[in-house]
């Protein structure tokens, strides 16, 4: 399997281990999370990124950013990760976020990278400035409705730029309100809604009450209709976990 598929499997094992009410992972691996960490370590190259099928000089950009997200979620759930692998990966994320974005897809990936760096308390000013400028000037008509905007808003919230964060997240539509979709491998309506729900629940919990019922129904319909990929399935589990935590009654 490719790196994205293996990371998605690791996400499922990680989330279902703490949410048995969501289901269970059927696997021959007695320690699937440790197996995913070992796989990522074996596929990391000298630049800090991950190869698509093995350790390769050519870094697979989305799977690398996605793998970094998995490591953060694993750490949040008290899983240990190799410090040297994480350090190399963060250097790669910083470089990626500081490079030009020839397409909106590239801009989205750089916003994702900035968000993951901000999650760790890393605030590379040059990278954040570059992503904001690229999105605002190159994709002025489209970026505000893209998942790129949600990643940037979440990064701003983590950086205490709350006015910018609230302004941007409030303008990001759900998939049913978006009229244009490209033919991308790692981006579709389910990915968009699942990640937007995740980011909203985790970083803007006061907005959870305003999530339309149709969003959850749409995600559920895609799952029951077998219209999900390994990636969108993993993102859905991540979103439902964050949503359940944000929507749970607070104990006084």
Coordinates of C-alpha atoms in Angstrom, one line a residue:
X1 CA 0.0 0.0 0.0
X2 CA 1.0 3.6 -0.5
X3 CA 1.9 5.9 2.4
X4 CA -1.5 7.6 2.4
X5 CA -3.3 4.3 2.7
X6 CA -1.1 3.1 5.5
X7 CA -1.4 6.3 7.4
X8 CA -5.2 6.2 7.0
X9 CA -5.2 2.7 8.4
X10 CA -3.1 4.0 11.3
X11 CA -5.6 6.8 11.9
X12 CA -8.4 4.3 12.1
X13 CA -6.5 2.2 14.6
X14 CA -5.6 5.3 16.7
X15 CA -9.1 6.7 16.8
X16 CA -11.0 3.5 17.3
X17 CA -8.7 2.5 20.2
X18 CA -10.1 5.4 22.1
X19 CA -13.6 5.3 20.6
X20 CA -14.8 1.6 20.7
X21 CA -18.3 3.0 20.1
X22 CA -17.2 3.9 16.6
X23 CA -16.2 0.3 15.7
X24 CA -13.0 -1.8 15.6
X25 CA -10.2 -2.3 13.2
X26 CA -9.6 -5.7 11.7
X27 CA -5.9 -6.2 11.4
X28 CA -3.3 -8.9 11.6
X29 CA -0.9 -6.4 13.2
X30 CA -1.0 -6.8 17.0
X31 CA 0.3 -3.2 17.3
X32 CA -1.1 -1.3 14.3
X33 CA -0.2 2.2 15.6
X34 CA 3.4 1.2 16.3
X35 CA 3.4 -0.4 12.9
X36 CA 2.4 2.9 11.3
X37 CA 5.1 4.8 13.1
X38 CA 7.7 2.2 12.0
X39 CA 6.5 2.4 8.4
X40 CA 6.8 6.2 8.4
X41 CA 10.3 6.0 9.9
X42 CA 11.3 3.6 7.2
X43 CA 10.0 5.8 4.4
X44 CA 11.5 9.0 5.6
X45 CA 14.2 10.4 3.3
X46 CA 17.1 12.7 3.9
X47 CA 15.0 15.8 3.3
X48 CA 12.7 14.8 6.2
X49 CA 9.7 13.9 3.9
X50 CA 8.2 10.5 3.1
X51 CA 8.3 8.6 -0.1
X52 CA 5.1 7.3 -1.7
X53 CA 5.9 3.6 -1.6
X54 CA 9.3 3.5 0.2
X55 CA 12.1 5.8 1.3
X56 CA 12.8 7.8 -1.9
X57 CA 14.7 11.0 -2.8
X58 CA 11.4 12.2 -4.3
X59 CA 9.1 13.3 -1.5
X60 CA 5.4 12.6 -1.8
X61 CA 4.1 16.0 -0.6
X62 CA 0.5 15.3 0.5
X63 CA 1.3 11.9 2.2
X64 CA 4.1 13.6 4.1
X65 CA 1.9 16.4 5.4
X66 CA -0.8 13.8 6.2
X67 CA 1.7 11.7 8.0
X68 CA 2.8 14.7 10.1
X69 CA -0.9 15.1 11.1
X70 CA -1.1 11.5 12.2
X71 CA 2.0 11.9 14.3
X72 CA 0.5 14.9 16.1
X73 CA -2.8 13.0 16.8
X74 CA -0.8 10.0 18.0
X75 CA 1.2 12.3 20.4
X76 CA -2.1 13.8 21.7
X77 CA -3.2 10.3 22.6
X78 CA 0.0 9.6 24.5
X79 CA 1.8 7.6 21.7
X80 CA 5.5 8.1 21.6
X81 CA 7.1 9.1 18.3
X82 CA 10.8 9.2 17.3
X83 CA 12.1 12.7 18.1
X84 CA 14.6 12.7 15.2
X85 CA 11.9 11.8 12.7
X86 CA 9.6 14.6 13.9
X87 CA 12.4 17.2 13.9
X88 CA 13.3 16.3 10.3
X89 CA 9.7 16.4 9.3
X90 CA 9.1 19.8 10.9
X91 CA 12.1 21.2 8.9
X92 CA 10.5 19.8 5.7
X93 CA 7.1 21.3 6.6
X94 CA 8.7 24.7 7.2
X95 CA 10.5 24.6 3.8
X96 CA 7.4 23.5 2.0
X97 CA 5.3 26.3 3.5
X98 CA 7.8 28.9 2.4
X99 CA 7.8 27.8 -1.3
X100 CA 5.6 29.2 -4.0
X101 CA 2.2 27.5 -4.7
X102 CA 1.6 27.2 -8.4
X103 CA -1.9 25.9 -7.9
X104 CA -4.7 26.3 -5.3
X105 CA -4.0 22.6 -4.4
X106 CA -0.5 23.5 -3.6
X107 CA -1.7 26.5 -1.5
X108 CA -4.0 24.3 0.4
X109 CA -1.1 21.9 1.2
X110 CA 1.0 24.8 2.4
X111 CA -1.8 26.1 4.7
X112 CA -2.1 22.5 6.1
X113 CA 1.6 22.5 6.8
X114 CA 1.5 25.9 8.6
X115 CA -1.4 24.6 10.7
X116 CA 0.5 21.5 11.8
X117 CA 3.5 23.7 12.7
X118 CA 1.3 26.0 14.7
X119 CA -0.1 23.0 16.5
X120 CA 3.3 22.4 17.9
X121 CA 3.9 25.9 18.9
X122 CA 6.2 26.6 15.9
X123 CA 5.3 29.9 14.3
X124 CA 7.5 30.5 11.3
X125 CA 6.7 34.1 10.4
X126 CA 8.1 33.8 6.8
X127 CA 6.0 30.7 6.1
X128 CA 2.8 32.1 7.4
X129 CA 3.3 35.3 5.5
X130 CA 4.1 33.4 2.3
X131 CA 0.9 31.2 2.6
X132 CA -1.3 34.2 3.3
X133 CA 0.1 36.2 0.4
X134 CA 0.0 33.3 -2.0
X135 CA -3.7 32.6 -1.3
X136 CA -4.8 36.2 -1.2
X137 CA -3.1 37.3 -4.4
X138 CA -3.0 34.2 -6.6
X139 CA -6.3 32.8 -5.7
X140 CA -8.3 35.8 -4.6
X141 CA -11.6 34.5 -6.0
X142 CA -11.4 30.9 -4.8
X143 CA -9.3 30.4 -1.8
X144 CA -11.8 31.7 0.8
X145 CA -14.2 28.8 -0.1
X146 CA -11.4 26.2 -0.1
X147 CA -10.2 24.0 2.8
X148 CA -7.0 26.1 2.6
X149 CA -8.9 28.9 4.3
X150 CA -10.0 26.6 7.2
X151 CA -6.4 25.5 7.8
X152 CA -5.2 29.1 7.8
X153 CA -8.0 30.2 10.1
X154 CA -7.1 27.3 12.5
X155 CA -3.4 28.3 12.4
X156 CA -4.4 31.9 13.2
X157 CA -6.5 30.8 16.1
X158 CA -3.5 28.9 17.5
X159 CA -1.4 32.0 17.0
X160 CA -3.9 34.1 19.0
X161 CA -4.8 36.1 15.8
X162 CA -8.5 35.6 16.7
X163 CA -10.0 38.4 14.6
X164 CA -8.4 37.0 11.5
X165 CA -9.3 33.4 12.5
X166 CA -13.0 34.2 13.0
X167 CA -13.3 36.3 9.9
X168 CA -11.8 33.5 7.7
X169 CA -13.5 30.5 9.2
X170 CA -16.9 32.1 9.0
X171 CA -16.7 32.4 5.2
X172 CA -15.7 28.8 4.5
X173 CA -18.8 27.0 3.0
X174 CA -19.8 23.4 3.4
X175 CA -19.5 21.2 0.3
X176 CA -23.1 21.6 -0.7
X177 CA -22.5 25.3 -1.0
X178 CA -19.4 25.0 -3.2
X179 CA -20.1 25.1 -6.9
X180 CA -16.6 24.2 -8.3
X181 CA -14.7 20.9 -7.7
X182 CA -11.5 19.9 -9.4
X183 CA -10.4 16.4 -10.2
X184 CA -8.0 15.9 -7.3
X185 CA -6.8 12.7 -5.7
X186 CA -6.8 14.0 -2.1
X187 CA -9.7 16.5 -2.2
X188 CA -13.4 15.9 -2.6
X189 CA -16.7 16.9 -0.9
X190 CA -16.3 14.3 1.9
X191 CA -12.7 15.3 2.7
X192 CA -13.8 19.0 2.7
X193 CA -16.7 18.5 5.1
X194 CA -14.9 16.1 7.4
X195 CA -11.8 18.3 7.7
X196 CA -13.9 21.5 8.1
X197 CA -16.0 19.8 10.8
X198 CA -12.8 18.6 12.5
X199 CA -11.1 22.1 12.4
X200 CA -14.3 23.8 13.6
X201 CA -14.9 21.4 16.5
X202 CA -11.3 21.5 17.6
X203 CA -10.5 25.1 17.3
X204 CA -13.9 26.9 17.0
X205 CA -16.1 24.8 19.4
X206 CA -18.5 27.8 19.9
X207 CA -19.5 27.3 16.2
X208 CA -20.3 23.6 16.5
X209 CA -24.0 24.4 17.3
X210 CA -24.3 26.1 13.9
X211 CA -23.1 23.1 11.9
X212 CA -26.1 22.2 9.6
X213 CA -27.6 18.7 10.2
X214 CA -27.2 18.1 6.5
X215 CA -23.4 18.0 6.9
X216 CA -23.5 15.0 9.2
X217 CA -26.2 13.4 7.1
X218 CA -24.1 13.9 4.0
X219 CA -21.0 12.3 5.5
X220 CA -23.1 9.4 6.9
X221 CA -24.7 8.9 3.5
X222 CA -21.3 8.8 1.7
X223 CA -20.1 6.1 4.2
X224 CA -23.2 4.0 3.9
X225 CA -23.2 4.4 0.1
X226 CA -19.5 3.3 0.0
X227 CA -18.5 6.6 -1.6
X228 CA -15.5 7.2 0.6
X229 CA -11.8 6.6 0.2
X230 CA -9.3 5.5 2.8
X231 CA -8.4 9.2 3.3
X232 CA -12.0 10.5 3.6
X233 CA -12.8 7.6 6.0
X234 CA -9.9 8.5 8.2
X235 CA -10.8 12.2 8.2
X236 CA -14.4 11.3 9.0
X237 CA -13.3 9.4 12.1
X238 CA -11.2 12.3 13.1
X239 CA -14.1 14.7 12.6
X240 CA -16.6 12.7 14.5
X241 CA -14.2 12.3 17.5
X242 CA -13.6 16.1 17.6
X243 CA -17.3 16.8 17.1
X244 CA -18.3 14.4 19.9
X245 CA -15.9 16.1 22.3
X246 CA -17.0 19.6 21.4
X247 CA -20.7 18.8 21.6
X248 CA -20.5 16.9 24.9
X249 CA -22.1 18.6 27.8
X250 CA -19.5 20.4 30.0
X251 CA -19.3 19.3 33.6
X252 CA -19.5 22.3 36.0

